[in-house]
Short mmCIF file of C-alpha atoms and ligand atoms in Angstrom, two decimals:
data_model
loop_
_atom_site.label_atom_id
_atom_site.label_comp_id
_atom_site.label_asym_id
_atom_site.label_seq_id
_atom_site.Cartn_x
_atom_site.Cartn_y
_atom_site.Cartn_z
CA TRP V 1 92.80 115.98 112.88
CA ARG V 2 96.18 115.03 112.29
CA GLU V 3 98.74 112.91 114.08
CA GLN V 4 102.26 111.59 114.18
CA ILE V 5 102.61 107.83 114.34
CA ALA V 6 106.42 107.88 113.82
CA PRO V 7 109.19 109.85 112.24
CA GLY V 8 107.81 111.26 108.71
CA ALA V 9 104.56 108.73 109.39
CA VAL V 10 101.22 111.55 109.65
CA VAL V 11 97.75 110.27 110.13
CA MET V 12 95.69 112.78 107.84
CA HIS V 13 92.00 111.73 109.80
CA GLY V 14 89.20 112.85 107.88
CA PHE V 15 91.26 114.74 105.05
CA VAL V 16 89.22 113.26 101.73
CA ARG V 17 85.88 112.33 103.86
CA ASP V 18 84.29 114.34 101.60
CA HIS V 19 85.15 113.45 98.25
CA GLY V 20 84.84 110.21 98.49
CA PRO V 21 82.30 110.37 94.99
CA GLU V 22 84.94 111.72 93.56
CA LEU V 23 87.46 109.93 93.95
CA LEU V 24 85.29 106.21 94.20
CA ALA V 25 84.43 107.94 90.07
CA ALA V 26 88.69 108.61 89.80
CA VAL V 27 89.39 104.46 90.61
CA ASN V 28 86.39 102.71 88.49
CA GLY V 29 87.55 105.09 85.65
CA VAL V 30 90.47 103.09 85.93
CA ILE V 31 89.19 99.72 87.01
CA ALA V 32 87.57 99.90 83.44
CA GLN V 33 90.93 99.78 81.77
CA VAL V 34 93.44 98.02 83.86
CA PRO V 35 90.57 95.51 86.27
CA TRP V 36 90.53 94.07 89.59
CA ARG V 37 92.88 91.06 89.16
CA HIS V 38 94.40 88.85 92.82
CA MET V 39 98.48 88.74 91.76
CA THR V 40 100.69 85.40 92.88
CA THR V 41 103.10 86.62 95.61
CA PRO V 42 107.02 85.67 94.37
CA GLY V 43 106.12 82.78 96.96
CA GLY V 44 103.74 81.42 95.07
CA HIS V 45 100.87 82.36 97.38
CA VAL V 46 97.60 83.89 94.85
CA MET V 47 96.73 87.31 97.49
CA SER V 48 93.23 87.92 99.08
CA VAL V 49 94.10 91.75 97.91
CA ALA V 50 92.89 93.15 94.25
CA MET V 51 95.28 95.21 92.50
CA SER V 52 94.60 98.21 89.92
CA TRP V 53 96.68 100.62 89.39
CA CYS V 54 97.36 103.63 86.69
CA GLY V 55 100.44 105.38 85.67
CA ASN V 56 103.83 103.66 86.03
CA GLY V 57 102.34 99.76 87.00
CA TRP V 58 102.78 96.54 87.58
CA SER V 59 104.66 93.64 85.32
CA SER V 60 106.08 90.73 84.99
CA ASP V 61 108.68 89.30 82.67
CA SER V 62 110.95 85.79 83.23
CA ARG V 63 113.30 87.85 86.82
CA GLY V 64 109.91 88.37 88.04
CA TYR V 65 107.43 91.91 88.76
CA ARG V 66 108.36 94.82 88.02
CA TYR V 67 107.12 98.98 87.53
CA SER V 68 107.14 100.00 84.51
CA GLU V 69 105.26 102.49 82.90
CA ARG V 70 103.76 99.40 79.89
CA ASP V 71 101.44 97.03 80.26
CA SER V 72 103.68 93.83 78.64
CA ARG V 73 100.97 92.17 77.49
CA SER V 74 100.09 94.78 75.12
CA GLY V 75 102.46 96.87 74.97
CA LYS V 76 99.77 100.10 75.87
CA ARG V 77 100.99 102.40 78.29
CA TRP V 78 98.99 102.58 81.68
CA PRO V 79 96.28 104.06 81.93
CA PRO V 80 97.34 108.65 83.72
CA ILE V 81 96.54 108.97 87.23
CA PRO V 82 93.64 111.10 87.11
CA THR V 83 94.43 114.89 88.24
CA ILE V 84 92.55 114.90 91.87
CA LEU V 85 94.65 111.77 92.83
CA MET V 86 98.07 114.07 91.66
CA ALA V 87 96.24 116.87 93.69
CA LEU V 88 95.06 115.29 97.35
CA ALA V 89 99.18 113.06 97.25
CA ASP V 90 100.18 116.83 96.20
CA GLU V 91 98.67 118.86 99.19
CA ALA V 92 99.10 115.92 101.83
CA ALA V 93 102.18 115.69 101.57
CA GLN V 94 102.85 119.67 101.59
CA GLN V 95 100.54 119.77 104.42
CA ALA V 96 103.04 116.58 106.59
CA GLY V 97 106.12 118.96 106.05
CA PHE V 98 107.47 117.30 102.48
CA ALA V 99 108.57 119.08 99.68
CA PRO V 100 106.35 119.33 96.35
CA PHE V 101 104.93 115.13 95.05
CA VAL V 102 104.67 114.56 92.00
CA PRO V 103 104.38 110.91 92.21
CA ASP V 104 104.71 108.53 89.03
CA SER V 105 102.46 105.98 90.37
CA CYS V 106 99.06 104.54 91.98
CA LEU V 107 98.44 101.80 93.49
CA MET V 108 94.89 100.85 94.11
CA ASN V 109 94.26 97.49 96.66
CA ARG V 110 90.67 95.91 96.94
CA TYR V 111 89.84 94.37 100.61
CA ASP V 112 86.71 92.28 101.06
CA PRO V 113 85.99 90.82 104.12
CA GLY V 114 88.77 88.83 105.01
CA SER V 115 91.31 89.81 103.06
CA LYS V 116 94.31 91.49 104.12
CA LEU V 117 98.20 92.11 103.41
CA SER V 118 101.09 90.25 105.90
CA LEU V 119 103.98 92.95 106.72
CA HIS V 120 105.89 93.38 103.96
CA GLN V 121 108.64 96.18 103.56
CA ASP V 122 107.61 98.59 100.10
CA LYS V 123 111.11 98.14 98.03
CA ASP V 124 111.07 98.42 94.74
CA GLU V 125 110.39 101.40 93.80
CA HIS V 126 113.50 103.47 92.75
CA ASP V 127 113.00 106.32 95.31
CA PHE V 128 113.17 105.83 99.29
CA GLY V 129 113.46 110.04 99.46
CA SER V 130 109.80 110.25 98.25
CA PRO V 131 107.62 109.74 100.26
CA ILE V 132 104.59 107.16 99.98
CA VAL V 133 100.67 109.38 100.57
CA SER V 134 98.02 106.35 100.95
CA VAL V 135 94.00 107.39 100.80
CA SER V 136 91.64 105.01 102.55
CA LEU V 137 87.55 104.56 101.31
CA GLY V 138 84.96 102.53 102.64
CA LEU V 139 85.33 99.80 105.74
CA PRO V 140 87.82 99.84 108.32
CA ALA V 141 91.15 98.39 108.67
CA VAL V 142 93.39 97.68 111.58
CA PHE V 143 96.83 99.11 109.32
CA GLN V 144 100.40 97.51 111.29
CA PHE V 145 103.24 99.47 111.22
CA GLY V 146 106.64 97.69 112.97
CA GLY V 147 109.97 98.96 111.97
CA MET V 148 112.54 98.21 110.29
CA GLN V 149 113.24 94.25 111.23
CA ARG V 150 109.81 91.34 110.46
CA SER V 151 110.09 90.94 113.80
CA ASP V 152 110.22 94.92 115.82
CA ARG V 153 106.66 94.89 117.78
CA ALA V 154 104.02 96.67 115.52
CA GLN V 155 101.27 99.46 116.02
CA ARG V 156 98.09 98.75 114.89
CA ILE V 157 96.62 102.04 113.94
CA PRO V 158 92.76 101.76 112.72
CA LEU V 159 92.28 103.85 109.26
CA ALA V 160 88.73 105.10 108.32
CA HIS V 161 86.76 105.93 105.47
CA GLY V 162 88.55 109.42 103.92
CA ASP V 163 92.24 109.42 105.69
CA VAL V 164 94.64 109.82 104.36
CA VAL V 165 98.14 108.82 105.68
CA VAL V 166 101.77 109.85 104.07
CA TRP V 167 104.74 107.82 104.63
CA GLY V 168 108.38 109.53 104.71
CA GLY V 169 111.76 110.04 105.87
CA PRO V 170 112.33 106.99 108.75
CA SER V 171 109.12 105.21 107.98
CA ARG V 172 109.75 104.91 104.57
CA LEU V 173 111.06 101.51 105.15
CA CYS V 174 109.78 99.86 107.86
CA PHE V 175 107.93 96.55 107.42
CA HIS V 176 103.65 96.98 107.72
CA GLY V 177 99.80 95.73 107.02
CA ILE V 178 96.34 94.28 107.36
CA MET V 179 95.22 93.00 109.80
CA PRO V 180 91.78 91.04 108.07
CA ILE V 181 89.00 93.27 107.46
CA LYS V 182 86.28 92.94 109.61
CA GLU V 183 82.14 92.55 107.34
CA GLY V 184 80.65 95.44 107.03
CA TYR V 185 78.97 97.54 103.89
CA HIS V 186 80.37 100.53 103.04
CA SER V 187 77.12 103.79 102.11
CA LEU V 188 79.23 104.30 99.06
CA VAL V 189 81.98 101.56 98.50
CA GLY V 190 80.22 99.09 99.11
CA PRO V 191 81.46 95.54 101.19
CA HIS V 192 84.56 96.77 100.55
CA ARG V 193 88.07 98.68 101.31
CA ILE V 194 90.07 100.36 98.96
CA ASN V 195 93.10 101.77 99.83
CA ILE V 196 95.25 104.15 96.91
CA THR V 197 99.08 104.59 97.42
CA LEU V 198 100.25 107.65 95.91
CA ARG V 199 104.20 106.94 94.95
CA LYS V 200 106.97 107.53 92.66
CA ALA V 201 108.29 104.70 91.88
CA LEU V 202 110.72 105.24 88.57
C1 MD3 C 301 104.04 102.73 105.52
N1 MD3 C 301 98.85 99.28 101.37
O1 MD3 C 301 100.17 98.60 98.93
S1 MD3 C 301 98.53 102.04 102.41
C2 MD3 C 301 101.01 98.73 99.58
O2 MD3 C 301 96.03 99.48 103.03
C3 MD3 C 301 100.06 98.70 101.46
O3 MD3 C 301 96.15 98.68 101.19
C4 MD3 C 301 98.52 99.00 102.16
O4 MD3 C 301 101.34 98.91 101.97
C5 MD3 C 301 96.29 99.03 102.39
O5 MD3 C 301 101.58 98.30 99.48
C6 MD3 C 301 98.85 100.00 102.95
C7 MD3 C 301 99.89 103.12 103.58
C8 MD3 C 301 101.12 101.97 103.58
C9 MD3 C 301 101.40 102.20 102.79
C10 MD3 C 301 103.07 102.21 101.64
C11 MD3 C 301 103.91 101.90 102.97
C12 MD3 C 301 101.90 102.44 104.58
C13 MD3 C 301 103.49 102.28 104.52
C14 MD3 C 301 105.12 102.29 102.95
C15 MD3 C 301 105.89 102.10 104.07
C16 MD3 C 301 106.04 102.60 105.45
FE1 FE C 302 103.30 98.08 101.37
#
């Protein structure tokens, strides 16, 4: 079923529940080229979440991280976004009431039990007019969804394997995070949660 949790934020429960194997195959194809890595935040902390990406991804230079179509170390392009993810993003965005959506960046987060993502805003994209489409696979999570100020009270939204959320309009710049993931084992994904976000970054 479908649930609007805030203006512009639509949860599509189970939207890709039957496509786990194909989606995981797409993730694994990217991981083979861009292995999971624990990034260091601008504040100097190593993240508990491991990341990979395709399309425009993170590169670092003297000024910090930014979206880039190439790996600044090797000079090579990041791998392309798998077609199944491009199709899913467009289908979900349209069903949530947004215009046709052509993402140019796909970030993937892997959470092991205990991993969390502290409240933050996604402000590095150049285009806040486009939504972000997120896909949850594997272990369940509790998503925190706040307001425009870090101190705004956050709703807690459970996210399960196969859920897709479209975040656009006034929700696009809201603070959000993921509570520490509980121990568990998912038959397809194993002892992890994987989140995929599709974005228009550049
Ligand atoms: C709401 N990822 O990668 S996805 C991130 O589950 C990130 O891994 C979380 O936050 C995860 O930046 C949450 C859902 C999400 C993504 C971007 C948003 C929700 C959002 C941007 C604005 C508002
Ligand atoms: Fe985020």
